[in-house]
Amino acid sequence: MTTMESLIGLVNRIQRACTVLGDYGGGDNTFSSLWEALPSVAVVGGQSSGKSSVLESIVGRDFLPRGSGIVTRRPLVLQLHKTESGQQEYAEFLHLPKRRFTDFAMVRKEIQDETDRITGRTKQISNVPIHLSIYSPNVVNLTLIDLPGLTKVAVEGQPETIVEDIENMVRTYVEKPNCIILAISPANQDIATSDAIKLAREVDPSGERTFGVLTKLDLMDKGTNALDVLEGRSYRLQHPWVGIVNRSQADINKNVDMIVARRKEREYFATSPDYGHLASKMGSEYLAKLLSKHLESVIRARIPSITSLINKSIDELESELDHLGRPIAVDAGAQLYTILELCRAFDRIFKEHLDGGRPGGDRIYGVFDNQLPAALRKLPFDRHLSLQNVKKIVSEADGYQPHLIAPEQGYRRLIEGSLNYFRGPAEASVDAVHFVLKELVRKSIGETQELKRFPTLQAEIAAATGEALEKFREDSKKTVIRLVEMEASYLTVEFFRKLPQEVEKVGNPAGGNTAAGNTAASNVDRYSEGHFRRIASNVSSYVNMVSDTLRNTIPKAVVHCQVREAKQSLLNHFYTQVGRKEGKQLSQMLDEDPALMERRQQCAKRLELYKSARDEIDSVSWVR
């Protein structure tokens, strides 16, 4: 059977574990907050509302810091554990796990000192909680969260935003649907002006989560009472109001024992003409039992949803740890194996880009199908084979002896000059493919999830692939330039043999010297514009034939020298270098991003917390 002690103790243990991991709700936590899913009782009240006295009455010990202004500057998670009668009372702090406090004056001092350790000796506040566990036969099993008292104005030494800061902190606790609100208001003030009730009304308008506590009943003006509030007529809640009579300041100054104070409180209600009929449901002892019973019932009701959250979070954390990768082994052989596996993962993605499994490889075909033909069409052959330039080159090639039949040297110079223009598109094709390959490498590194952990190795791979691609580019340039030079070094004779032969039709109507007439006519025709135009046309036809050839052979050379080599040996030199590295150098290559290491550590700790919480819940036999 589930006991109240096991239920509340379960939540206590999980809360302590949450705090150790920095999960105490209200913050900008990256992970879902288990703390916020746990039922808790938040103590809310304005300054001087008697909040501290209520807590001390519930505990039966004088242990909280006192003073003017804001005394509670950090949330205090107060976990009460009921022990067997006769056992010694003691307290333990989560931040001092091996130290037991039996002197509660030292508990007060440690709360103050621990507050100052986080906030300094200023009057700043912090949302990092202090965990205090008290073991005593005089308490019930209960967990309370004491929050800073609500205030209306900042006093000297406090920041101007202190009023808003405190309210925001309190709201982060009481807004949660799993939070039970213990709203403390002094009876000697109008309930309509109560800071605690005002805030509770905003976050819990139905009053289902709010317990109203009325303090300082004994300090009300004579002839007045608080029955309208305690009996729910002034402000109705789903749960009954509880009246409290705290120790007076004189009692506090005289160090009146809390057990004696409890007895005086019982006597007050039992003998009061105003509250005698409510005496069984008044006082700090009744309040503690009421809260403990209610907290136990809320925990019992929330267990299924807490379990669901835990199981979901475990699945998410395990998935993220798989995504982040497990810690790297320290053994050099294992590190080398890891590096090679990471390189293979990158290489596999890079090849998928080239082969069409991922986008990007088609851009290489675009270079050959669009950019190269466009560049060839834009070559300035019209200017090079203009009538004026053809005359000039042919004349220069003839020298002092004009050509006799066909200007062969002129043809060669015109063709060689034209073929030189092909160098530009050839080299541009190499550079364009090189750029595509570099971009695919960059994308592949970014898409290799396993590499994201290792920025140093990413940089090493990027540098190694950059060097390899540069070498492939140089080889490719040499090859395509050689293709152009080959076309210029040996002209296709068959092309010129197939050209239409010029038929010289030279007549001599006067019947004069036929040979002389033919020679004169030939000389005139050979240097006419029509003759030079035919030369330009013939050269242009030959250059077009070479252009068609290069349009097919340049892509072959580029793919062979760059794309094929990138697929087959992109990291070969890198593998050789890695194989020669020592263990320390391998460790440096696997140096992870500190932010990622921190993320993995947080995930691992959070996963441990959730698994521990699941085991805690499974260890309890729930009563349905």
Coordinates of C-alpha atoms in Angstrom, one line a residue:
M1 CA 0.0 0.0 0.0
T2 CA 1.2 3.5 -0.8
T3 CA 1.9 5.6 2.3
M4 CA 1.8 9.3 2.6
E5 CA 5.5 9.1 3.6
S6 CA 6.4 7.2 0.4
L7 CA 4.5 9.5 -1.9
I8 CA 5.9 12.8 -0.5
G9 CA 9.3 11.3 0.1
L10 CA 9.3 10.2 -3.6
V11 CA 8.7 13.8 -4.7
N12 CA 11.3 15.1 -2.2
R13 CA 14.0 12.8 -3.7
I14 CA 13.2 13.8 -7.3
Q15 CA 13.1 17.5 -6.4
R16 CA 16.6 17.2 -4.8
A17 CA 17.9 15.5 -7.9
C18 CA 16.4 18.1 -10.1
T19 CA 18.1 20.9 -8.2
V20 CA 21.5 19.2 -8.4
L21 CA 21.1 19.3 -12.2
G22 CA 20.0 22.9 -12.3
D23 CA 16.3 22.1 -12.9
Y24 CA 14.3 24.2 -10.5
G25 CA 11.6 25.5 -12.8
G26 CA 11.0 29.1 -13.8
G27 CA 14.2 29.3 -15.8
D28 CA 15.0 29.2 -19.5
N29 CA 15.7 25.5 -19.4
T30 CA 16.7 23.8 -22.6
F31 CA 15.1 20.6 -21.4
S32 CA 11.6 20.0 -20.3
S33 CA 11.4 20.6 -16.6
L34 CA 10.6 17.6 -14.4
W35 CA 10.6 20.0 -11.4
E36 CA 7.6 21.8 -12.8
A37 CA 5.7 18.5 -13.3
L38 CA 6.0 17.7 -9.6
P39 CA 3.3 18.8 -7.2
S40 CA 4.5 21.3 -4.6
V41 CA 3.3 23.8 -2.0
A42 CA 4.4 27.4 -2.5
V43 CA 4.2 29.7 0.4
V44 CA 3.2 33.2 -0.8
G45 CA 2.7 36.4 1.3
G46 CA 3.6 40.0 1.6
Q47 CA 6.4 41.3 3.8
S48 CA 5.4 41.2 7.4
S49 CA 2.4 38.9 6.7
G50 CA 3.7 36.4 9.2
K51 CA 4.9 34.0 6.5
S52 CA 8.1 33.0 8.3
S53 CA 6.3 32.5 11.6
V54 CA 3.8 30.1 9.9
L55 CA 6.6 28.0 8.6
E56 CA 8.3 27.9 12.0
S57 CA 5.1 26.9 13.6
I58 CA 4.6 24.1 11.2
V59 CA 8.2 22.9 11.8
G60 CA 8.1 23.6 15.5
R61 CA 11.5 25.2 15.3
D62 CA 12.9 28.7 15.2
F63 CA 15.2 28.4 12.2
L64 CA 14.5 31.1 9.6
P65 CA 16.5 34.4 9.2
R66 CA 14.7 37.5 10.5
G67 CA 15.2 41.1 9.9
S68 CA 13.8 44.1 8.1
G69 CA 13.2 44.4 4.4
I70 CA 13.6 41.3 2.1
V71 CA 14.9 38.4 4.3
T72 CA 14.0 35.5 2.0
R73 CA 16.0 36.2 -1.1
R74 CA 16.2 32.7 -2.6
P75 CA 13.4 30.1 -2.7
L76 CA 13.7 27.7 0.3
V77 CA 12.6 24.2 -0.4
L78 CA 11.7 22.9 3.0
Q79 CA 11.2 19.1 3.1
L80 CA 9.8 17.8 6.4
H81 CA 10.3 14.1 7.3
K82 CA 8.5 12.6 10.3
T83 CA 10.7 10.4 12.4
E84 CA 9.9 8.0 15.3
S85 CA 9.0 9.5 18.6
G86 CA 12.1 10.2 20.8
Q87 CA 14.5 10.5 17.9
Q88 CA 16.7 13.6 17.8
E89 CA 15.7 16.4 15.5
Y90 CA 18.3 17.4 12.9
A91 CA 18.5 19.3 9.6
E92 CA 20.5 18.7 6.4
F93 CA 21.2 20.9 3.4
L94 CA 21.5 19.6 -0.1
H95 CA 24.6 21.7 -0.6
L96 CA 26.2 20.1 2.5
P97 CA 25.1 16.5 2.2
K98 CA 27.4 15.0 4.8
R99 CA 26.7 17.5 7.6
R100 CA 23.9 17.3 10.1
F101 CA 22.7 20.3 12.0
T102 CA 21.2 19.8 15.4
D103 CA 21.5 23.4 16.4
F104 CA 18.8 25.3 14.6
A105 CA 20.5 28.6 15.2
M106 CA 23.2 27.3 12.9
V107 CA 20.6 26.3 10.4
R108 CA 19.4 29.9 10.3
K109 CA 23.0 31.1 9.9
E110 CA 23.7 28.6 7.1
I111 CA 20.5 29.8 5.2
Q112 CA 21.8 33.3 5.4
D113 CA 25.4 32.4 4.4
E114 CA 24.2 30.2 1.5
T115 CA 21.9 33.0 0.3
D116 CA 24.9 35.4 0.4
R117 CA 27.0 33.0 -1.6
I118 CA 24.8 33.3 -4.6
T119 CA 23.4 36.9 -4.2
G120 CA 26.3 38.5 -2.3
R121 CA 25.6 40.7 0.7
T122 CA 23.4 43.0 -1.4
K123 CA 19.6 42.8 -1.4
Q124 CA 19.4 41.0 -4.8
I125 CA 17.3 37.9 -5.3
S126 CA 18.1 34.6 -7.0
N127 CA 15.8 31.8 -8.3
V128 CA 18.3 29.1 -7.4
P129 CA 16.7 27.3 -4.5
I130 CA 18.1 26.2 -1.1
H131 CA 17.1 22.7 -0.1
L132 CA 16.6 22.1 3.6
S133 CA 15.4 18.8 5.0
I134 CA 14.3 18.6 8.6
Y135 CA 13.9 15.3 10.4
S136 CA 11.7 15.4 13.5
P137 CA 9.0 13.5 15.3
N138 CA 7.1 16.8 15.7
V139 CA 6.4 17.3 12.0
V140 CA 4.2 15.8 9.3
N141 CA 5.6 14.6 6.0
L142 CA 5.3 17.8 3.9
T143 CA 7.3 19.9 1.4
L144 CA 6.9 23.6 1.3
I145 CA 8.6 26.2 -0.9
D146 CA 9.2 29.5 0.9
L147 CA 9.3 32.3 -1.6
P148 CA 10.5 35.9 -1.1
G149 CA 7.8 38.2 0.4
L150 CA 5.9 40.3 -2.1
T151 CA 6.6 44.0 -1.7
K152 CA 5.3 47.3 -3.0
V153 CA 8.3 49.6 -3.0
A154 CA 12.0 49.2 -3.3
V155 CA 14.0 50.4 -0.2
E156 CA 17.6 51.6 0.0
G157 CA 20.0 49.1 -1.4
Q158 CA 17.5 47.3 -3.6
P159 CA 17.3 47.6 -7.4
E160 CA 14.5 49.6 -8.8
T161 CA 13.1 46.5 -10.4
I162 CA 12.9 44.5 -7.1
V163 CA 9.1 44.7 -6.8
E164 CA 8.7 43.3 -10.4
D165 CA 11.5 40.8 -10.0
I166 CA 10.0 39.2 -6.8
E167 CA 6.5 39.0 -8.3
N168 CA 7.9 37.4 -11.5
M169 CA 9.8 34.8 -9.5
V170 CA 6.7 34.0 -7.4
R171 CA 4.6 33.8 -10.5
T172 CA 6.9 31.2 -12.1
Y173 CA 6.0 28.9 -9.2
V174 CA 2.3 29.6 -8.6
E175 CA 1.3 29.7 -12.3
K176 CA 2.1 26.0 -12.7
P177 CA -1.0 23.8 -12.5
N178 CA 0.8 21.4 -10.2
C179 CA 1.5 24.1 -7.6
I180 CA -0.6 24.3 -4.4
I181 CA -0.7 27.9 -3.3
L182 CA -0.5 28.7 0.4
A183 CA -1.6 32.3 0.5
I184 CA -0.8 34.0 3.8
S185 CA -2.6 37.2 4.8
P186 CA -2.6 39.1 8.1
A187 CA -6.0 39.4 9.8
N188 CA -5.3 42.9 10.9
Q189 CA -5.4 44.1 7.3
D190 CA -8.2 44.3 4.8
I191 CA -8.3 41.0 2.9
A192 CA -9.1 42.9 -0.3
T193 CA -5.6 44.4 -0.1
S194 CA -3.8 41.1 0.5
D195 CA -0.8 40.7 -1.9
A196 CA -1.1 36.9 -1.7
I197 CA -4.8 36.7 -2.3
K198 CA -4.5 39.2 -5.2
L199 CA -1.8 37.1 -6.9
A200 CA -3.6 33.8 -6.2
R201 CA -6.8 35.2 -7.7
E202 CA -5.0 36.0 -10.9
V203 CA -3.3 32.6 -11.4
D204 CA -6.0 30.4 -9.8
P205 CA -9.4 32.3 -10.3
S206 CA -11.4 29.2 -9.3
G207 CA -9.5 28.8 -6.0
E208 CA -9.0 25.1 -6.6
R209 CA -5.3 25.2 -5.8
T210 CA -5.3 27.9 -3.1
F211 CA -5.3 27.5 0.6
G212 CA -5.9 30.7 2.5
V213 CA -4.1 31.3 5.8
L214 CA -5.0 34.1 8.1
T215 CA -2.4 35.2 10.6
K216 CA -2.2 37.6 13.5
L217 CA -5.8 36.9 14.6
D218 CA -4.8 37.9 18.1
L219 CA -3.7 41.3 17.0
M220 CA -7.0 42.5 15.6
D221 CA -8.7 45.5 17.1
K222 CA -11.0 44.6 20.1
G223 CA -14.5 44.0 19.1
T224 CA -13.6 42.8 15.6
N225 CA -13.0 39.3 14.3
A226 CA -12.2 37.5 11.0
L227 CA -15.1 35.2 10.8
D228 CA -16.3 36.6 7.5
V229 CA -13.0 35.5 6.0
L230 CA -12.5 32.2 7.9
E231 CA -16.0 31.1 7.0
G232 CA -15.6 32.0 3.4
R233 CA -18.0 34.9 3.2
S234 CA -15.5 37.7 2.3
Y235 CA -13.5 35.6 -0.2
R236 CA -14.5 32.0 -1.0
L237 CA -12.0 29.3 -1.8
Q238 CA -12.5 25.7 -2.7
H239 CA -10.6 24.8 0.5
P240 CA -11.3 26.1 4.0
W241 CA -9.5 29.0 5.4
V242 CA -7.1 28.3 8.3
G243 CA -6.4 30.8 11.1
I244 CA -3.0 30.9 12.8
V245 CA -1.8 32.6 15.9
N246 CA 2.0 33.1 15.8
R247 CA 4.4 33.9 18.5
S248 CA 4.4 37.6 19.5
Q249 CA 7.6 39.6 19.0
A250 CA 8.0 39.5 22.8
D251 CA 7.9 35.6 22.7
I252 CA 10.4 35.6 19.8
N253 CA 12.7 37.9 21.8
K254 CA 12.4 35.6 24.8
N255 CA 13.1 32.5 22.7
V256 CA 9.8 31.0 23.7
D257 CA 9.9 27.3 22.7
M258 CA 7.8 26.5 19.6
I259 CA 6.2 23.5 21.2
V260 CA 5.0 25.9 24.0
A261 CA 3.8 28.3 21.3
R262 CA 1.8 25.6 19.6
R263 CA 0.1 24.8 22.9
K264 CA -0.7 28.5 23.5
E265 CA -2.2 28.6 20.0
R266 CA -4.4 25.6 20.7
E267 CA -5.6 27.2 23.9
Y268 CA -6.3 30.5 22.1
F269 CA -8.7 28.9 19.7
A270 CA -10.2 26.6 22.2
T271 CA -11.1 29.5 24.6
S272 CA -11.9 32.1 22.0
P273 CA -15.5 33.2 22.0
D274 CA -15.2 34.1 18.3
Y275 CA -13.4 31.1 17.0
G276 CA -14.1 28.4 19.5
H277 CA -16.6 26.6 17.2
L278 CA -13.8 26.4 14.5
A279 CA -11.0 25.4 17.0
S280 CA -10.6 21.9 15.5
K281 CA -9.9 23.4 12.1
M282 CA -7.6 26.2 13.2
G283 CA -3.9 26.4 14.1
S284 CA -0.5 25.5 12.5
E285 CA -0.7 21.8 13.4
Y286 CA -4.0 21.4 11.6
L287 CA -2.7 23.4 8.7
A288 CA 0.3 21.1 8.4
K289 CA -1.9 17.9 8.5
L290 CA -4.3 19.4 6.0
L291 CA -1.6 20.4 3.5
S292 CA 0.2 17.0 3.9
K293 CA -3.0 15.1 3.2
H294 CA -3.9 17.3 0.2
L295 CA -0.4 17.1 -1.2
E296 CA -0.4 13.4 -0.9
S297 CA -3.7 13.2 -2.9
V298 CA -2.4 15.5 -5.6
I299 CA 0.8 13.5 -6.0
R300 CA -1.3 10.3 -6.3
A301 CA -3.4 11.9 -9.0
R302 CA -0.4 13.3 -10.9
I303 CA 1.7 10.1 -10.9
P304 CA 0.4 8.9 -14.3
S305 CA 1.1 12.2 -16.0
I306 CA 4.5 12.4 -14.3
T307 CA 5.3 8.9 -15.4
S308 CA 4.3 9.7 -19.0
L309 CA 6.5 12.8 -19.0
I310 CA 9.4 10.8 -17.7
N311 CA 9.1 8.1 -20.3
K312 CA 8.7 10.6 -23.1
S313 CA 11.7 12.5 -21.9
I314 CA 13.9 9.4 -21.6
D315 CA 13.1 8.5 -25.3
E316 CA 13.9 12.1 -26.4
L317 CA 17.2 12.2 -24.4
E318 CA 18.3 8.8 -25.6
S319 CA 17.5 9.9 -29.2
E320 CA 19.5 13.1 -28.7
L321 CA 22.5 11.3 -27.2
D322 CA 22.5 9.0 -30.3
H323 CA 22.4 12.1 -32.4
L324 CA 25.2 13.8 -30.5
G325 CA 27.3 10.6 -30.4
R326 CA 28.8 8.7 -27.5
P327 CA 32.1 9.8 -25.9
I328 CA 35.3 9.0 -27.8
A329 CA 37.6 6.3 -26.6
V330 CA 41.1 7.3 -25.4
D331 CA 42.8 4.4 -27.1
A332 CA 44.8 5.5 -30.2
G333 CA 43.6 2.6 -32.3
A334 CA 40.0 3.3 -31.5
Q335 CA 40.5 7.0 -32.2
L336 CA 42.0 6.2 -35.6
Y337 CA 39.2 3.8 -36.4
T338 CA 36.7 6.6 -35.4
I339 CA 38.4 9.1 -37.7
L340 CA 38.4 6.7 -40.7
E341 CA 34.7 5.9 -40.1
L342 CA 33.9 9.6 -40.0
C343 CA 35.8 10.2 -43.2
R344 CA 34.0 7.3 -44.9
A345 CA 30.7 8.8 -43.8
F346 CA 31.6 12.1 -45.4
D347 CA 32.9 10.4 -48.5
R348 CA 29.7 8.5 -48.8
I349 CA 27.6 11.6 -48.7
F350 CA 30.0 13.4 -51.2
K351 CA 29.5 10.5 -53.7
E352 CA 25.8 10.7 -53.3
H353 CA 25.9 14.3 -54.4
L354 CA 27.9 13.4 -57.5
D355 CA 25.8 10.3 -58.3
G356 CA 22.4 12.0 -57.9
G357 CA 21.4 10.6 -54.6
R358 CA 21.6 14.2 -53.2
P359 CA 21.3 17.4 -55.2
G360 CA 24.3 19.2 -56.6
G361 CA 26.0 16.8 -59.0
D362 CA 23.8 18.0 -61.9
R363 CA 25.5 21.3 -61.8
I364 CA 28.6 19.7 -63.3
Y365 CA 26.5 18.6 -66.3
G366 CA 25.2 22.2 -66.4
V367 CA 28.8 23.3 -67.0
F368 CA 29.2 21.0 -70.0
D369 CA 25.7 21.5 -71.4
N370 CA 25.3 25.2 -70.9
Q371 CA 28.4 27.1 -69.9
L372 CA 30.9 25.5 -72.2
P373 CA 28.8 25.8 -75.4
A374 CA 27.9 29.4 -74.5
A375 CA 31.6 30.2 -74.0
L376 CA 32.5 28.6 -77.4
R377 CA 29.8 30.6 -79.2
K378 CA 31.1 33.9 -77.7
L379 CA 34.7 33.4 -79.0
P380 CA 35.7 36.4 -81.2
F381 CA 36.2 34.4 -84.5
D382 CA 34.3 37.1 -86.5
R383 CA 37.0 39.6 -85.6
H384 CA 39.8 37.2 -86.1
L385 CA 38.5 36.1 -89.5
S386 CA 37.5 39.6 -90.7
L387 CA 38.5 40.4 -94.3
Q388 CA 41.1 43.0 -93.1
N389 CA 42.7 40.6 -90.6
V390 CA 42.8 37.7 -93.1
K391 CA 44.5 39.9 -95.6
K392 CA 47.0 41.1 -93.0
I393 CA 47.9 37.6 -91.7
V394 CA 48.1 36.0 -95.2
S395 CA 50.3 38.9 -96.4
E396 CA 52.6 38.6 -93.4
A397 CA 52.8 34.9 -93.8
D398 CA 53.8 35.3 -97.5
G399 CA 56.7 37.6 -96.7
Y400 CA 58.6 38.9 -99.7
Q401 CA 57.5 36.0 -101.8
P402 CA 53.7 35.9 -102.5
H403 CA 52.0 32.5 -102.4
L404 CA 51.8 30.8 -105.8
I405 CA 48.7 28.6 -105.6
A406 CA 47.2 28.6 -102.0
P407 CA 48.4 30.6 -98.9
E408 CA 49.3 27.5 -96.8
Q409 CA 51.3 29.5 -94.2
G410 CA 48.5 32.0 -94.0
Y411 CA 46.0 29.2 -93.4
R412 CA 48.1 27.7 -90.7
R413 CA 48.5 31.1 -88.9
L414 CA 44.9 31.8 -89.1
I415 CA 43.9 28.4 -87.8
E416 CA 46.5 28.4 -85.0
G417 CA 45.4 31.9 -83.9
S418 CA 41.8 30.8 -83.9
L419 CA 42.5 27.6 -81.9
N420 CA 44.3 29.6 -79.2
Y421 CA 40.9 31.1 -78.3
F422 CA 39.8 27.7 -77.1
R423 CA 42.1 27.8 -74.1
G424 CA 39.8 30.2 -72.3
P425 CA 36.6 28.1 -72.4
A426 CA 38.7 25.0 -71.6
E427 CA 40.2 26.4 -68.5
A428 CA 36.9 28.0 -67.5
S429 CA 35.2 24.6 -67.6
V430 CA 37.9 23.2 -65.3
D431 CA 37.5 26.1 -62.9
A432 CA 33.7 25.9 -62.9
V433 CA 33.7 22.1 -62.1
H434 CA 36.3 22.8 -59.4
F435 CA 34.0 25.3 -57.8
V436 CA 31.1 22.9 -57.9
L437 CA 33.2 20.1 -56.3
K438 CA 34.4 22.5 -53.6
E439 CA 30.8 23.5 -52.8
L440 CA 29.7 19.8 -52.7
V441 CA 32.6 19.1 -50.3
R442 CA 31.4 22.0 -48.1
K443 CA 27.8 20.7 -48.2
S444 CA 28.8 17.1 -47.5
I445 CA 30.8 18.1 -44.5
G446 CA 27.8 20.0 -43.2
E447 CA 25.5 17.2 -43.9
T448 CA 27.6 14.5 -42.2
Q449 CA 25.9 14.5 -38.8
E450 CA 28.7 12.4 -37.2
L451 CA 31.2 15.2 -38.0
K452 CA 29.3 18.0 -36.3
R453 CA 30.9 17.0 -33.0
F454 CA 34.4 17.5 -34.3
P455 CA 35.2 21.0 -35.6
T456 CA 38.9 20.3 -35.8
L457 CA 38.4 17.2 -37.9
Q458 CA 36.0 19.1 -40.1
A459 CA 38.7 21.7 -40.7
E460 CA 41.3 19.0 -41.4
I461 CA 39.0 17.3 -43.9
A462 CA 38.1 20.6 -45.6
A463 CA 41.8 21.4 -45.9
A464 CA 42.8 18.0 -47.2
T465 CA 40.0 17.9 -49.8
G466 CA 40.8 21.4 -50.8
E467 CA 44.4 20.4 -51.5
A468 CA 43.3 17.3 -53.4
L469 CA 40.8 19.2 -55.5
E470 CA 43.4 21.8 -56.3
K471 CA 45.7 19.0 -57.6
F472 CA 42.9 17.6 -59.7
R473 CA 42.3 21.0 -61.1
E474 CA 45.9 21.5 -62.2
D475 CA 46.0 18.0 -63.8
S476 CA 42.7 18.8 -65.5
K477 CA 43.9 22.1 -66.9
K478 CA 47.0 20.5 -68.3
T479 CA 44.9 17.9 -70.0
V480 CA 42.4 20.3 -71.6
I481 CA 45.2 22.6 -72.7
R482 CA 46.9 19.6 -74.2
L483 CA 43.7 18.8 -76.1
V484 CA 43.7 22.3 -77.6
E485 CA 47.4 22.2 -78.4
M486 CA 47.0 18.8 -80.1
E487 CA 44.4 20.3 -82.4
A488 CA 46.8 23.0 -83.3
S489 CA 49.8 20.8 -83.7
Y490 CA 48.4 18.6 -86.5
L491 CA 45.7 19.9 -88.8
T492 CA 43.2 17.5 -90.3
V493 CA 44.3 17.3 -94.0
E494 CA 41.2 15.4 -95.2
F495 CA 39.1 18.5 -94.3
F496 CA 41.0 20.7 -96.8
R497 CA 41.1 18.0 -99.5
K498 CA 37.4 17.9 -99.5
L499 CA 37.0 21.6 -100.0
P500 CA 35.7 22.6 -103.5
Q501 CA 38.6 23.2 -105.9
E502 CA 38.8 26.6 -107.4
V503 CA 38.2 26.5 -111.2
E504 CA 40.0 29.3 -112.8
K505 CA 38.0 30.4 -115.9
V506 CA 40.3 32.9 -117.5
G507 CA 39.7 33.7 -121.1
N508 CA 41.7 35.6 -123.7
P509 CA 39.1 37.1 -126.2
A510 CA 41.9 38.8 -128.2
G511 CA 43.6 35.4 -128.8
G512 CA 46.7 36.8 -127.4
N513 CA 49.4 35.0 -125.3
T514 CA 47.2 32.5 -123.3
A515 CA 49.9 31.7 -120.6
A516 CA 50.4 35.3 -119.9
G517 CA 46.7 35.9 -119.7
N518 CA 46.2 33.1 -117.3
T519 CA 49.0 34.3 -115.1
A520 CA 47.7 37.8 -114.9
A521 CA 44.1 36.6 -114.3
S522 CA 45.3 34.2 -111.6
N523 CA 47.3 36.9 -109.8
V524 CA 44.4 39.3 -109.8
D525 CA 42.0 36.7 -108.5
R526 CA 44.4 35.4 -105.8
Y527 CA 44.5 38.8 -104.1
S528 CA 40.9 39.7 -104.6
E529 CA 38.4 40.1 -101.8
G530 CA 36.5 37.1 -102.9
H531 CA 39.7 35.0 -102.5
F532 CA 40.2 36.2 -99.0
R533 CA 36.6 35.6 -98.1
R534 CA 36.9 32.0 -99.3
I535 CA 40.0 31.7 -97.0
A536 CA 38.1 33.1 -94.1
S537 CA 35.2 30.8 -94.8
N538 CA 37.4 27.7 -95.1
V539 CA 39.2 28.5 -91.8
S540 CA 35.9 29.2 -90.1
S541 CA 34.6 25.8 -91.2
Y542 CA 37.7 24.1 -89.9
V543 CA 37.5 25.9 -86.5
N544 CA 33.8 25.0 -86.2
M545 CA 34.8 21.4 -86.7
V546 CA 37.5 21.6 -84.0
S547 CA 35.0 23.4 -81.7
D548 CA 32.5 20.5 -82.1
T549 CA 35.4 18.1 -81.2
L550 CA 36.5 20.0 -78.1
R551 CA 32.9 20.4 -77.0
N552 CA 32.9 16.6 -76.6
T553 CA 36.4 16.0 -75.5
I554 CA 36.8 18.8 -72.8
P555 CA 34.0 17.3 -70.6
K556 CA 35.6 13.9 -70.9
A557 CA 38.9 15.2 -69.8
V558 CA 37.4 17.2 -66.9
V559 CA 35.3 14.3 -65.7
H560 CA 38.3 11.9 -65.9
C561 CA 40.8 14.3 -64.2
Q562 CA 38.5 15.9 -61.6
V563 CA 35.2 14.2 -61.0
R564 CA 36.5 10.6 -61.3
E565 CA 39.5 11.3 -59.2
A566 CA 37.4 13.1 -56.6
K567 CA 35.2 10.0 -56.3
Q568 CA 38.1 7.6 -56.2
S569 CA 40.8 9.3 -54.3
L570 CA 39.6 12.5 -52.6
L571 CA 41.0 11.5 -49.2
N572 CA 43.7 9.1 -50.1
H573 CA 46.5 11.5 -49.2
F574 CA 44.7 12.4 -46.0
Y575 CA 44.4 8.7 -45.0
T576 CA 48.1 8.4 -45.4
Q577 CA 48.8 11.4 -43.2
V578 CA 46.4 10.2 -40.5
G579 CA 48.0 6.8 -40.4
R580 CA 51.3 8.4 -39.4
K581 CA 49.8 10.5 -36.5
E582 CA 50.5 9.7 -32.8
G583 CA 47.8 9.3 -30.2
K584 CA 48.0 12.9 -29.0
Q585 CA 47.6 14.2 -32.5
L586 CA 44.6 11.9 -33.1
S587 CA 43.0 13.2 -29.9
Q588 CA 43.4 16.8 -31.1
M589 CA 41.7 15.9 -34.3
L590 CA 38.8 14.5 -32.3
D591 CA 38.6 17.6 -30.1
E592 CA 34.9 18.3 -29.8
D593 CA 33.0 21.6 -29.7
P594 CA 32.9 22.5 -26.0
A595 CA 29.2 23.5 -26.4
L596 CA 28.4 20.1 -27.8
M597 CA 30.3 18.3 -25.0
E598 CA 28.4 20.4 -22.5
R599 CA 25.2 19.5 -24.2
R600 CA 26.0 15.8 -24.1
Q601 CA 27.0 16.0 -20.5
Q602 CA 23.7 17.7 -19.6
C603 CA 21.7 15.1 -21.6
A604 CA 23.5 12.3 -19.9
K605 CA 22.9 13.7 -16.4
R606 CA 19.3 14.5 -17.2
L607 CA 18.8 11.0 -18.6
E608 CA 20.2 9.6 -15.3
L609 CA 17.8 11.8 -13.4
Y610 CA 14.8 10.6 -15.4
K611 CA 15.7 7.0 -15.2
S612 CA 16.3 7.3 -11.4
A613 CA 12.9 9.0 -11.1
R614 CA 11.3 6.2 -13.1
D615 CA 12.9 3.6 -10.8
E616 CA 11.7 5.6 -7.7
I617 CA 8.1 5.6 -9.0
D618 CA 8.3 1.9 -10.0
S619 CA 9.5 1.0 -6.5
V620 CA 6.3 2.3 -4.9
S621 CA 3.1 0.2 -5.0
W622 CA 0.4 2.6 -6.0
V623 CA -3.2 2.3 -4.7
R624 CA -5.7 3.0 -7.4

